[in-house]
Amino acid sequence: MNALRKFFKQHDVMSVNWNYALYMAENAEAWMQMQHLDEIFQTVLAGERLTDMDTKHFRATGQFRTDVPLERHISIAQQKLASIDRNLKAGGVRLHKTYRDAFYVAGLAMAEIQLEHPPPRKSRQKMKRFLEFLDQELNAFTPLLMHAAWLLFSNPPGKIRFFGGLQGTKNPLALVRNFSWDLQHWFWVQTAVSVPIRDGVFEIPLLMTFDKRFAEIVPALQARSFAICGRGNPQPIYPLDARDLVSLFTKDPNVQEVLFDPARVLARAERRTAANAELDGLIAAYETRLLERLRTAAASNHV
């Protein structure tokens, strides 16, 4: 954690008021049942406005401007909200299945790495293995997953209930699913941040995730990364730049260039597109290995 705090200080982390995101997190069940529709609608609407924002004007002035009439965005937001409503009422079985599977198998990978390399194995060695998993098996780099893994690996085992619970529960896979759901939910509710821009405040609420247009305006913002505020001390979430985050995990100067080489990134994207339908197989393999490791560990403890 000290390394993480130092990293955030070096990169000029800005504290952002995430009270709305905390509210959404606390009301996850109601959100899934499509209650609080006005808040969700306003979030979807703001995302539509951001999508059609004049990025050049924003970079030059810090002011929001779009040529698309508000009525048009309201209509689009209403249609999207109706679509979300239909999907959720249908049970949400297919809704974002790939994302759910990706976060679940990432949770399985974190658990396996921790069991395979128990303390005092250094957290950087575990992170190197997790980065290999993201690069070669999941074919995607999600800063939230990287940050979560770093916090898990760099804290004492007794401080992280997730790892301790794996060997103390009758249903470890359910524990991993709950853990991955928590991670995925934060991925969805990276929303409603208020970013100070010059003399004003620019509201950026997004329901599902940071979209491409938001990524384009990040360089114009007066910070490199965000942190949750409220409920005591600010809790850092993650830098927006995956390259910078990777530099925290490894001292090898070649790692960043290898992982983020344009050809490597393109190859990952191609593999990811082809592998989306194969996540079930990857999940099954990790579930089998995790259960076997837990059985072996339990047997050795009884010897």
PDB file of C-alpha atoms in Angstrom:
ATOM      1  CA  MET A   1       0.000   0.000   0.000  1.00  0.00           C
ATOM      2  CA  ASN A   2       2.868   2.385   0.711  1.00  0.00           C
ATOM      3  CA  ALA A   3       4.139   1.862  -2.823  1.00  0.00           C
ATOM      4  CA  LEU A   4       0.660   2.542  -4.147  1.00  0.00           C
ATOM      5  CA  ARG A   5       0.292   5.751  -2.121  1.00  0.00           C
ATOM      6  CA  LYS A   6       3.707   6.920  -3.295  1.00  0.00           C
ATOM      7  CA  PHE A   7       2.759   6.178  -6.885  1.00  0.00           C
ATOM      8  CA  PHE A   8      -0.475   8.166  -6.624  1.00  0.00           C
ATOM      9  CA  LYS A   9       1.350  11.089  -5.028  1.00  0.00           C
ATOM     10  CA  GLN A  10       3.958  11.105  -7.790  1.00  0.00           C
ATOM     11  CA  HIS A  11       1.270  11.078 -10.465  1.00  0.00           C
ATOM     12  CA  ASP A  12      -0.778  13.917  -9.002  1.00  0.00           C
ATOM     13  CA  VAL A  13      -3.834  11.922  -8.045  1.00  0.00           C
ATOM     14  CA  MET A  14      -6.931  14.029  -7.762  1.00  0.00           C
ATOM     15  CA  SER A  15      -9.615  13.202  -5.239  1.00  0.00           C
ATOM     16  CA  VAL A  16     -13.016  12.950  -6.890  1.00  0.00           C
ATOM     17  CA  ASN A  17     -16.383  12.972  -5.177  1.00  0.00           C
ATOM     18  CA  TRP A  18     -17.892   9.563  -5.882  1.00  0.00           C
ATOM     19  CA  ASN A  19     -20.859   9.858  -3.525  1.00  0.00           C
ATOM     20  CA  TYR A  20     -23.222   8.993  -6.369  1.00  0.00           C
ATOM     21  CA  ALA A  21     -21.210   5.908  -7.228  1.00  0.00           C
ATOM     22  CA  LEU A  22     -21.305   4.835  -3.591  1.00  0.00           C
ATOM     23  CA  TYR A  23     -25.046   5.381  -3.620  1.00  0.00           C
ATOM     24  CA  MET A  24     -25.369   3.195  -6.710  1.00  0.00           C
ATOM     25  CA  ALA A  25     -23.202   0.509  -5.118  1.00  0.00           C
ATOM     26  CA  GLU A  26     -25.303   0.480  -1.957  1.00  0.00           C
ATOM     27  CA  ASN A  27     -28.463   0.147  -4.029  1.00  0.00           C
ATOM     28  CA  ALA A  28     -27.220  -2.495  -6.452  1.00  0.00           C
ATOM     29  CA  GLU A  29     -30.187  -4.799  -5.929  1.00  0.00           C
ATOM     30  CA  ALA A  30     -32.704  -2.007  -6.470  1.00  0.00           C
ATOM     31  CA  TRP A  31     -30.746  -0.913  -9.540  1.00  0.00           C
ATOM     32  CA  MET A  32     -30.925  -4.397 -11.010  1.00  0.00           C
ATOM     33  CA  GLN A  33     -34.693  -4.320 -10.445  1.00  0.00           C
ATOM     34  CA  MET A  34     -34.838  -1.043 -12.386  1.00  0.00           C
ATOM     35  CA  GLN A  35     -35.817   1.087  -9.416  1.00  0.00           C
ATOM     36  CA  HIS A  36     -34.433   4.629  -9.108  1.00  0.00           C
ATOM     37  CA  LEU A  37     -35.104   5.002 -12.829  1.00  0.00           C
ATOM     38  CA  ASP A  38     -34.632   8.771 -12.830  1.00  0.00           C
ATOM     39  CA  GLU A  39     -31.049   8.516 -11.563  1.00  0.00           C
ATOM     40  CA  ILE A  40     -30.272   5.816 -14.116  1.00  0.00           C
ATOM     41  CA  PHE A  41     -31.897   7.834 -16.892  1.00  0.00           C
ATOM     42  CA  GLN A  42     -29.872  10.944 -16.035  1.00  0.00           C
ATOM     43  CA  THR A  43     -26.702   8.857 -16.121  1.00  0.00           C
ATOM     44  CA  VAL A  44     -27.520   7.346 -19.512  1.00  0.00           C
ATOM     45  CA  LEU A  45     -28.462  10.787 -20.831  1.00  0.00           C
ATOM     46  CA  ALA A  46     -25.181  12.300 -19.637  1.00  0.00           C
ATOM     47  CA  GLY A  47     -23.305   9.493 -21.367  1.00  0.00           C
ATOM     48  CA  GLU A  48     -25.076  10.312 -24.634  1.00  0.00           C
ATOM     49  CA  ARG A  49     -24.244  14.005 -24.266  1.00  0.00           C
ATOM     50  CA  LEU A  50     -20.604  13.143 -23.652  1.00  0.00           C
ATOM     51  CA  THR A  51     -20.479  10.905 -26.722  1.00  0.00           C
ATOM     52  CA  ASP A  52     -21.344  13.840 -29.012  1.00  0.00           C
ATOM     53  CA  MET A  53     -19.260  16.421 -27.188  1.00  0.00           C
ATOM     54  CA  ASP A  54     -17.011  18.781 -29.165  1.00  0.00           C
ATOM     55  CA  THR A  55     -13.718  17.399 -27.836  1.00  0.00           C
ATOM     56  CA  LYS A  56     -11.507  20.063 -29.430  1.00  0.00           C
ATOM     57  CA  HIS A  57     -13.600  22.843 -27.919  1.00  0.00           C
ATOM     58  CA  PHE A  58     -13.445  21.167 -24.523  1.00  0.00           C
ATOM     59  CA  ARG A  59      -9.676  20.836 -24.646  1.00  0.00           C
ATOM     60  CA  ALA A  60      -9.324  24.495 -25.597  1.00  0.00           C
ATOM     61  CA  THR A  61     -11.846  26.024 -23.191  1.00  0.00           C
ATOM     62  CA  GLY A  62     -12.803  23.452 -20.586  1.00  0.00           C
ATOM     63  CA  GLN A  63     -16.430  23.999 -21.602  1.00  0.00           C
ATOM     64  CA  PHE A  64     -18.973  21.441 -22.769  1.00  0.00           C
ATOM     65  CA  ARG A  65     -20.454  21.994 -26.227  1.00  0.00           C
ATOM     66  CA  THR A  66     -22.402  19.814 -28.639  1.00  0.00           C
ATOM     67  CA  ASP A  67     -24.374  20.507 -31.803  1.00  0.00           C
ATOM     68  CA  VAL A  68     -26.815  17.677 -31.124  1.00  0.00           C
ATOM     69  CA  PRO A  69     -30.123  18.933 -29.668  1.00  0.00           C
ATOM     70  CA  LEU A  70     -30.888  17.866 -26.115  1.00  0.00           C
ATOM     71  CA  GLU A  71     -34.210  16.420 -27.291  1.00  0.00           C
ATOM     72  CA  ARG A  72     -32.347  13.998 -29.568  1.00  0.00           C
ATOM     73  CA  HIS A  73     -30.200  12.744 -26.707  1.00  0.00           C
ATOM     74  CA  ILE A  74     -33.259  12.399 -24.472  1.00  0.00           C
ATOM     75  CA  SER A  75     -34.906  10.204 -27.102  1.00  0.00           C
ATOM     76  CA  ILE A  76     -31.811   7.996 -27.436  1.00  0.00           C
ATOM     77  CA  ALA A  77     -31.450   7.693 -23.651  1.00  0.00           C
ATOM     78  CA  GLN A  78     -35.098   6.680 -23.316  1.00  0.00           C
ATOM     79  CA  GLN A  79     -34.633   3.966 -25.939  1.00  0.00           C
ATOM     80  CA  LYS A  80     -31.502   2.645 -24.223  1.00  0.00           C
ATOM     81  CA  LEU A  81     -33.189   2.656 -20.833  1.00  0.00           C
ATOM     82  CA  ALA A  82     -36.103   0.671 -22.269  1.00  0.00           C
ATOM     83  CA  SER A  83     -33.644  -1.832 -23.746  1.00  0.00           C
ATOM     84  CA  ILE A  84     -31.833  -2.197 -20.408  1.00  0.00           C
ATOM     85  CA  ASP A  85     -35.204  -2.671 -18.713  1.00  0.00           C
ATOM     86  CA  ARG A  86     -36.204  -5.442 -21.134  1.00  0.00           C
ATOM     87  CA  ASN A  87     -32.899  -7.261 -20.714  1.00  0.00           C
ATOM     88  CA  LEU A  88     -32.997  -7.122 -16.935  1.00  0.00           C
ATOM     89  CA  LYS A  89     -36.621  -8.234 -16.772  1.00  0.00           C
ATOM     90  CA  ALA A  90     -35.717 -11.138 -19.035  1.00  0.00           C
ATOM     91  CA  GLY A  91     -33.348 -12.289 -16.310  1.00  0.00           C
ATOM     92  CA  GLY A  92     -30.140 -10.707 -17.535  1.00  0.00           C
ATOM     93  CA  VAL A  93     -28.800 -14.131 -18.477  1.00  0.00           C
ATOM     94  CA  ARG A  94     -27.126 -12.853 -21.622  1.00  0.00           C
ATOM     95  CA  LEU A  95     -26.560  -9.301 -20.416  1.00  0.00           C
ATOM     96  CA  HIS A  96     -22.826  -8.664 -20.432  1.00  0.00           C
ATOM     97  CA  LYS A  97     -22.098 -12.380 -20.079  1.00  0.00           C
ATOM     98  CA  THR A  98     -18.627 -11.940 -21.498  1.00  0.00           C
ATOM     99  CA  TYR A  99     -17.821  -9.301 -18.882  1.00  0.00           C
ATOM    100  CA  ARG A 100     -19.198 -11.451 -16.077  1.00  0.00           C
ATOM    101  CA  ASP A 101     -17.177 -14.427 -17.256  1.00  0.00           C
ATOM    102  CA  ALA A 102     -14.025 -12.331 -17.654  1.00  0.00           C
ATOM    103  CA  PHE A 103     -14.203 -10.966 -14.116  1.00  0.00           C
ATOM    104  CA  TYR A 104     -14.997 -14.416 -12.721  1.00  0.00           C
ATOM    105  CA  VAL A 105     -12.076 -16.145 -14.402  1.00  0.00           C
ATOM    106  CA  ALA A 106      -9.825 -13.264 -13.290  1.00  0.00           C
ATOM    107  CA  GLY A 107     -10.931 -13.904  -9.704  1.00  0.00           C
ATOM    108  CA  LEU A 108     -10.148 -17.594 -10.152  1.00  0.00           C
ATOM    109  CA  ALA A 109      -6.710 -16.684 -11.512  1.00  0.00           C
ATOM    110  CA  MET A 110      -5.965 -14.421  -8.530  1.00  0.00           C
ATOM    111  CA  ALA A 111      -6.945 -17.201  -6.133  1.00  0.00           C
ATOM    112  CA  GLU A 112      -4.844 -19.804  -7.949  1.00  0.00           C
ATOM    113  CA  ILE A 113      -1.782 -17.552  -8.047  1.00  0.00           C
ATOM    114  CA  GLN A 114      -2.067 -16.850  -4.321  1.00  0.00           C
ATOM    115  CA  LEU A 115      -2.366 -20.565  -3.512  1.00  0.00           C
ATOM    116  CA  GLU A 116       0.437 -21.476  -5.908  1.00  0.00           C
ATOM    117  CA  HIS A 117       2.766 -18.811  -4.503  1.00  0.00           C
ATOM    118  CA  PRO A 118       1.873 -18.344  -0.818  1.00  0.00           C
ATOM    119  CA  PRO A 119       3.676 -15.834   1.412  1.00  0.00           C
ATOM    120  CA  PRO A 120       6.466 -14.924   1.712  1.00  0.00           C
ATOM    121  CA  ARG A 121       6.555 -14.986  -2.094  1.00  0.00           C
ATOM    122  CA  LYS A 122       6.834 -11.341  -3.150  1.00  0.00           C
ATOM    123  CA  SER A 123       3.787  -9.562  -4.505  1.00  0.00           C
ATOM    124  CA  ARG A 124       5.677  -8.426  -7.616  1.00  0.00           C
ATOM    125  CA  GLN A 125       6.307 -12.046  -8.597  1.00  0.00           C
ATOM    126  CA  LYS A 126       2.607 -12.785  -8.232  1.00  0.00           C
ATOM    127  CA  MET A 127       1.700  -9.704 -10.252  1.00  0.00           C
ATOM    128  CA  LYS A 128       4.044 -10.802 -13.023  1.00  0.00           C
ATOM    129  CA  ARG A 129       2.120 -14.062 -13.230  1.00  0.00           C
ATOM    130  CA  PHE A 130      -1.213 -12.198 -13.205  1.00  0.00           C
ATOM    131  CA  LEU A 131      -0.042  -9.869 -15.985  1.00  0.00           C
ATOM    132  CA  GLU A 132       0.845 -12.956 -18.017  1.00  0.00           C
ATOM    133  CA  PHE A 133      -2.693 -14.227 -17.424  1.00  0.00           C
ATOM    134  CA  LEU A 134      -4.204 -10.943 -18.631  1.00  0.00           C
ATOM    135  CA  ASP A 135      -1.918 -10.805 -21.655  1.00  0.00           C
ATOM    136  CA  GLN A 136      -1.964 -14.427 -22.799  1.00  0.00           C
ATOM    137  CA  GLU A 137      -5.215 -15.926 -21.482  1.00  0.00           C
ATOM    138  CA  LEU A 138      -7.792 -13.197 -20.867  1.00  0.00           C
ATOM    139  CA  ASN A 139      -6.335 -11.107 -23.716  1.00  0.00           C
ATOM    140  CA  ALA A 140      -7.321  -7.850 -22.012  1.00  0.00           C
ATOM    141  CA  PHE A 141      -5.854  -5.314 -19.595  1.00  0.00           C
ATOM    142  CA  THR A 142      -8.413  -3.873 -17.189  1.00  0.00           C
ATOM    143  CA  PRO A 143      -6.816  -1.431 -14.719  1.00  0.00           C
ATOM    144  CA  LEU A 144      -9.438  -2.273 -12.102  1.00  0.00           C
ATOM    145  CA  LEU A 145      -8.451  -5.955 -12.190  1.00  0.00           C
ATOM    146  CA  MET A 146      -4.768  -5.078 -12.005  1.00  0.00           C
ATOM    147  CA  HIS A 147      -5.319  -2.790  -9.044  1.00  0.00           C
ATOM    148  CA  ALA A 148      -7.478  -5.350  -7.234  1.00  0.00           C
ATOM    149  CA  ALA A 149      -4.862  -8.064  -7.732  1.00  0.00           C
ATOM    150  CA  TRP A 150      -2.112  -5.755  -6.482  1.00  0.00           C
ATOM    151  CA  LEU A 151      -4.051  -4.967  -3.301  1.00  0.00           C
ATOM    152  CA  LEU A 152      -4.724  -8.658  -2.721  1.00  0.00           C
ATOM    153  CA  PHE A 153      -1.150  -9.772  -3.307  1.00  0.00           C
ATOM    154  CA  SER A 154       0.576  -6.911  -1.458  1.00  0.00           C
ATOM    155  CA  ASN A 155      -1.387  -7.133   1.803  1.00  0.00           C
ATOM    156  CA  PRO A 156      -0.794  -9.665   4.604  1.00  0.00           C
ATOM    157  CA  PRO A 157      -2.941 -12.814   4.162  1.00  0.00           C
ATOM    158  CA  GLY A 158      -4.874 -12.190   7.366  1.00  0.00           C
ATOM    159  CA  LYS A 159      -5.893  -8.740   6.178  1.00  0.00           C
ATOM    160  CA  ILE A 160      -7.575 -10.037   3.025  1.00  0.00           C
ATOM    161  CA  ARG A 161     -10.670 -12.045   3.950  1.00  0.00           C
ATOM    162  CA  PHE A 162     -11.075 -13.277   0.376  1.00  0.00           C
ATOM    163  CA  PHE A 163      -7.983 -15.493   0.431  1.00  0.00           C
ATOM    164  CA  GLY A 164      -8.569 -16.684   3.984  1.00  0.00           C
ATOM    165  CA  GLY A 165     -12.146 -17.580   3.184  1.00  0.00           C
ATOM    166  CA  LEU A 166     -11.173 -19.802   0.266  1.00  0.00           C
ATOM    167  CA  GLN A 167      -9.798 -22.488   2.553  1.00  0.00           C
ATOM    168  CA  GLY A 168     -12.515 -22.081   5.149  1.00  0.00           C
ATOM    169  CA  THR A 169     -15.657 -22.345   3.040  1.00  0.00           C
ATOM    170  CA  LYS A 170     -17.534 -25.330   1.669  1.00  0.00           C
ATOM    171  CA  ASN A 171     -18.215 -23.488  -1.580  1.00  0.00           C
ATOM    172  CA  PRO A 172     -15.048 -21.663  -2.697  1.00  0.00           C
ATOM    173  CA  LEU A 173     -16.355 -21.120  -6.226  1.00  0.00           C
ATOM    174  CA  ALA A 174     -19.340 -19.188  -4.862  1.00  0.00           C
ATOM    175  CA  LEU A 175     -16.925 -17.057  -2.838  1.00  0.00           C
ATOM    176  CA  VAL A 176     -14.925 -16.258  -5.976  1.00  0.00           C
ATOM    177  CA  ARG A 177     -18.127 -15.452  -7.876  1.00  0.00           C
ATOM    178  CA  ASN A 178     -19.225 -13.024  -5.165  1.00  0.00           C
ATOM    179  CA  PHE A 179     -15.786 -11.427  -5.142  1.00  0.00           C
ATOM    180  CA  SER A 180     -15.758 -11.074  -8.928  1.00  0.00           C
ATOM    181  CA  TRP A 181     -19.273  -9.635  -8.843  1.00  0.00           C
ATOM    182  CA  ASP A 182     -18.057  -6.924  -6.446  1.00  0.00           C
ATOM    183  CA  LEU A 183     -15.233  -6.086  -8.846  1.00  0.00           C
ATOM    184  CA  GLN A 184     -17.538  -6.093 -11.838  1.00  0.00           C
ATOM    185  CA  HIS A 185     -20.045  -3.886 -10.076  1.00  0.00           C
ATOM    186  CA  TRP A 186     -17.373  -1.264  -9.429  1.00  0.00           C
ATOM    187  CA  PHE A 187     -16.510  -1.546 -13.104  1.00  0.00           C
ATOM    188  CA  TRP A 188     -20.115  -0.658 -13.918  1.00  0.00           C
ATOM    189  CA  VAL A 189     -20.495   2.149 -11.395  1.00  0.00           C
ATOM    190  CA  GLN A 190     -17.419   4.146 -12.343  1.00  0.00           C
ATOM    191  CA  THR A 191     -19.932   6.882 -12.703  1.00  0.00           C
ATOM    192  CA  ALA A 192     -21.017  10.410 -11.869  1.00  0.00           C
ATOM    193  CA  VAL A 193     -17.583  11.826 -11.127  1.00  0.00           C
ATOM    194  CA  SER A 194     -17.189  15.563 -10.742  1.00  0.00           C
ATOM    195  CA  VAL A 195     -13.925  16.686 -12.286  1.00  0.00           C
ATOM    196  CA  PRO A 196     -12.805  20.255 -11.483  1.00  0.00           C
ATOM    197  CA  ILE A 197     -12.002  22.019 -14.772  1.00  0.00           C
ATOM    198  CA  ARG A 198     -10.459  25.447 -14.431  1.00  0.00           C
ATOM    199  CA  ASP A 199     -13.070  27.684 -12.807  1.00  0.00           C
ATOM    200  CA  GLY A 200     -15.980  25.273 -12.914  1.00  0.00           C
ATOM    201  CA  VAL A 201     -17.009  21.703 -12.360  1.00  0.00           C
ATOM    202  CA  PHE A 202     -17.563  19.366 -15.274  1.00  0.00           C
ATOM    203  CA  GLU A 203     -19.948  16.532 -14.462  1.00  0.00           C
ATOM    204  CA  ILE A 204     -19.100  13.209 -16.128  1.00  0.00           C
ATOM    205  CA  PRO A 205     -21.646  10.544 -15.186  1.00  0.00           C
ATOM    206  CA  LEU A 206     -21.385   7.260 -17.090  1.00  0.00           C
ATOM    207  CA  LEU A 207     -23.476   4.235 -16.184  1.00  0.00           C
ATOM    208  CA  MET A 208     -21.559   1.304 -17.535  1.00  0.00           C
ATOM    209  CA  THR A 209     -17.906   2.121 -18.052  1.00  0.00           C
ATOM    210  CA  PHE A 210     -15.428   4.727 -19.169  1.00  0.00           C
ATOM    211  CA  ASP A 211     -16.165   4.924 -22.885  1.00  0.00           C
ATOM    212  CA  LYS A 212     -13.771   5.818 -25.692  1.00  0.00           C
ATOM    213  CA  ARG A 213     -14.828   9.449 -25.834  1.00  0.00           C
ATOM    214  CA  PHE A 214     -14.104   9.888 -22.135  1.00  0.00           C
ATOM    215  CA  ALA A 215     -10.666   8.369 -22.691  1.00  0.00           C
ATOM    216  CA  GLU A 216     -10.034  10.990 -25.364  1.00  0.00           C
ATOM    217  CA  ILE A 217     -10.654  13.902 -23.009  1.00  0.00           C
ATOM    218  CA  VAL A 218      -8.666  12.492 -20.089  1.00  0.00           C
ATOM    219  CA  PRO A 219      -5.445  14.261 -21.190  1.00  0.00           C
ATOM    220  CA  ALA A 220      -7.282  17.577 -20.878  1.00  0.00           C
ATOM    221  CA  LEU A 221      -8.264  16.907 -17.272  1.00  0.00           C
ATOM    222  CA  GLN A 222      -6.150  18.299 -14.473  1.00  0.00           C
ATOM    223  CA  ALA A 223      -5.217  14.912 -13.029  1.00  0.00           C
ATOM    224  CA  ARG A 224      -3.740  11.578 -13.967  1.00  0.00           C
ATOM    225  CA  SER A 225      -5.995   9.398 -11.879  1.00  0.00           C
ATOM    226  CA  PHE A 226      -8.980   9.313  -9.564  1.00  0.00           C
ATOM    227  CA  ALA A 227      -9.744   8.364  -5.977  1.00  0.00           C
ATOM    228  CA  ILE A 228     -12.930   7.713  -4.082  1.00  0.00           C
ATOM    229  CA  CYS A 229     -13.849  10.357  -1.511  1.00  0.00           C
ATOM    230  CA  GLY A 230     -16.287  10.110   1.340  1.00  0.00           C
ATOM    231  CA  ARG A 231     -16.543   7.816   4.351  1.00  0.00           C
ATOM    232  CA  GLY A 232     -13.257   8.737   5.946  1.00  0.00           C
ATOM    233  CA  ASN A 233      -9.974   8.880   4.075  1.00  0.00           C
ATOM    234  CA  PRO A 234      -9.922   8.892   0.253  1.00  0.00           C
ATOM    235  CA  GLN A 235      -9.385   5.418  -1.168  1.00  0.00           C
ATOM    236  CA  PRO A 236      -7.446   5.283  -4.441  1.00  0.00           C
ATOM    237  CA  ILE A 237      -9.068   3.345  -7.245  1.00  0.00           C
ATOM    238  CA  TYR A 238      -6.550   3.217 -10.077  1.00  0.00           C
ATOM    239  CA  PRO A 239      -4.615   5.402 -12.490  1.00  0.00           C
ATOM    240  CA  LEU A 240      -6.319   5.809 -15.825  1.00  0.00           C
ATOM    241  CA  ASP A 241      -3.185   4.848 -17.720  1.00  0.00           C
ATOM    242  CA  ALA A 242      -2.594   1.089 -17.721  1.00  0.00           C
ATOM    243  CA  ARG A 243       1.059   1.660 -18.693  1.00  0.00           C
ATOM    244  CA  ASP A 244       1.671   3.682 -15.546  1.00  0.00           C
ATOM    245  CA  LEU A 245      -0.068   1.078 -13.431  1.00  0.00           C
ATOM    246  CA  VAL A 246       2.042  -1.736 -14.866  1.00  0.00           C
ATOM    247  CA  SER A 247       5.192   0.249 -14.031  1.00  0.00           C
ATOM    248  CA  LEU A 248       4.200  -0.021 -10.372  1.00  0.00           C
ATOM    249  CA  PHE A 249       4.171  -3.817 -10.535  1.00  0.00           C
ATOM    250  CA  THR A 250       7.486  -4.552 -12.189  1.00  0.00           C
ATOM    251  CA  LYS A 251      10.979  -3.108 -12.231  1.00  0.00           C
ATOM    252  CA  ASP A 252      11.708  -4.650 -15.616  1.00  0.00           C
ATOM    253  CA  PRO A 253      11.982  -1.685 -18.049  1.00  0.00           C
ATOM    254  CA  ASN A 254      11.091  -3.923 -20.993  1.00  0.00           C
ATOM    255  CA  VAL A 255       7.760  -5.124 -19.662  1.00  0.00           C
ATOM    256  CA  GLN A 256       5.765  -2.038 -20.609  1.00  0.00           C
ATOM    257  CA  GLU A 257       7.114  -2.001 -24.144  1.00  0.00           C
ATOM    258  CA  VAL A 258       6.375  -5.707 -24.543  1.00  0.00           C
ATOM    259  CA  LEU A 259       2.854  -5.524 -23.130  1.00  0.00           C
ATOM    260  CA  PHE A 260       1.848  -2.332 -24.916  1.00  0.00           C
ATOM    261  CA  ASP A 261       3.659  -2.715 -28.211  1.00  0.00           C
ATOM    262  CA  PRO A 262       1.064  -1.814 -30.917  1.00  0.00           C
ATOM    263  CA  ALA A 263       1.424  -5.192 -32.601  1.00  0.00           C
ATOM    264  CA  ARG A 264       0.982  -6.937 -29.249  1.00  0.00           C
ATOM    265  CA  VAL A 265      -2.128  -4.881 -28.463  1.00  0.00           C
ATOM    266  CA  LEU A 266      -3.626  -5.681 -31.872  1.00  0.00           C
ATOM    267  CA  ALA A 267      -2.880  -9.381 -31.490  1.00  0.00           C
ATOM    268  CA  ARG A 268      -4.559  -9.379 -28.068  1.00  0.00           C
ATOM    269  CA  ALA A 269      -7.652  -7.726 -29.508  1.00  0.00           C
ATOM    270  CA  GLU A 270      -7.853 -10.307 -32.295  1.00  0.00           C
ATOM    271  CA  ARG A 271      -7.447 -13.184 -29.843  1.00  0.00           C
ATOM    272  CA  ARG A 272     -10.025 -11.641 -27.525  1.00  0.00           C
ATOM    273  CA  THR A 273     -12.612 -11.430 -30.297  1.00  0.00           C
ATOM    274  CA  ALA A 274     -12.029 -15.046 -31.226  1.00  0.00           C
ATOM    275  CA  ALA A 275     -11.839 -16.246 -27.619  1.00  0.00           C
ATOM    276  CA  ASN A 276     -15.026 -14.669 -26.261  1.00  0.00           C
ATOM    277  CA  ALA A 277     -16.934 -17.866 -26.930  1.00  0.00           C
ATOM    278  CA  GLU A 278     -14.191 -19.911 -25.284  1.00  0.00           C
ATOM    279  CA  LEU A 279     -14.313 -18.341 -21.819  1.00  0.00           C
ATOM    280  CA  ASP A 280     -16.429 -21.258 -20.604  1.00  0.00           C
ATOM    281  CA  GLY A 281     -13.505 -23.585 -21.260  1.00  0.00           C
ATOM    282  CA  LEU A 282     -11.039 -21.266 -19.531  1.00  0.00           C
ATOM    283  CA  ILE A 283     -13.359 -20.973 -16.539  1.00  0.00           C
ATOM    284  CA  ALA A 284     -13.749 -24.751 -16.292  1.00  0.00           C
ATOM    285  CA  ALA A 285      -9.974 -25.241 -16.344  1.00  0.00           C
ATOM    286  CA  TYR A 286      -9.370 -22.665 -13.611  1.00  0.00           C
ATOM    287  CA  GLU A 287     -12.229 -24.005 -11.467  1.00  0.00           C
ATOM    288  CA  THR A 288     -10.824 -27.533 -11.687  1.00  0.00           C
ATOM    289  CA  ARG A 289      -7.294 -26.433 -10.776  1.00  0.00           C
ATOM    290  CA  LEU A 290      -8.471 -24.229  -7.906  1.00  0.00           C
ATOM    291  CA  LEU A 291     -10.576 -26.989  -6.331  1.00  0.00           C
ATOM    292  CA  GLU A 292      -7.701 -29.448  -6.704  1.00  0.00           C
ATOM    293  CA  ARG A 293      -5.257 -27.045  -5.024  1.00  0.00           C
ATOM    294  CA  LEU A 294      -7.686 -26.493  -2.156  1.00  0.00           C
ATOM    295  CA  ARG A 295      -8.144 -30.258  -1.692  1.00  0.00           C
ATOM    296  CA  THR A 296      -4.367 -30.756  -1.693  1.00  0.00           C
ATOM    297  CA  ALA A 297      -3.882 -27.949   0.818  1.00  0.00           C
ATOM    298  CA  ALA A 298      -6.607 -29.355   3.084  1.00  0.00           C
ATOM    299  CA  ALA A 299      -5.081 -32.842   2.936  1.00  0.00           C
ATOM    300  CA  SER A 300      -1.603 -31.562   3.815  1.00  0.00           C
ATOM    301  CA  ASN A 301      -2.992 -29.631   6.787  1.00  0.00           C
ATOM    302  CA  HIS A 302      -4.448 -32.840   8.219  1.00  0.00           C
ATOM    303  CA  VAL A 303      -1.195 -34.788   7.941  1.00  0.00           C
TER     304      VAL A 303
END
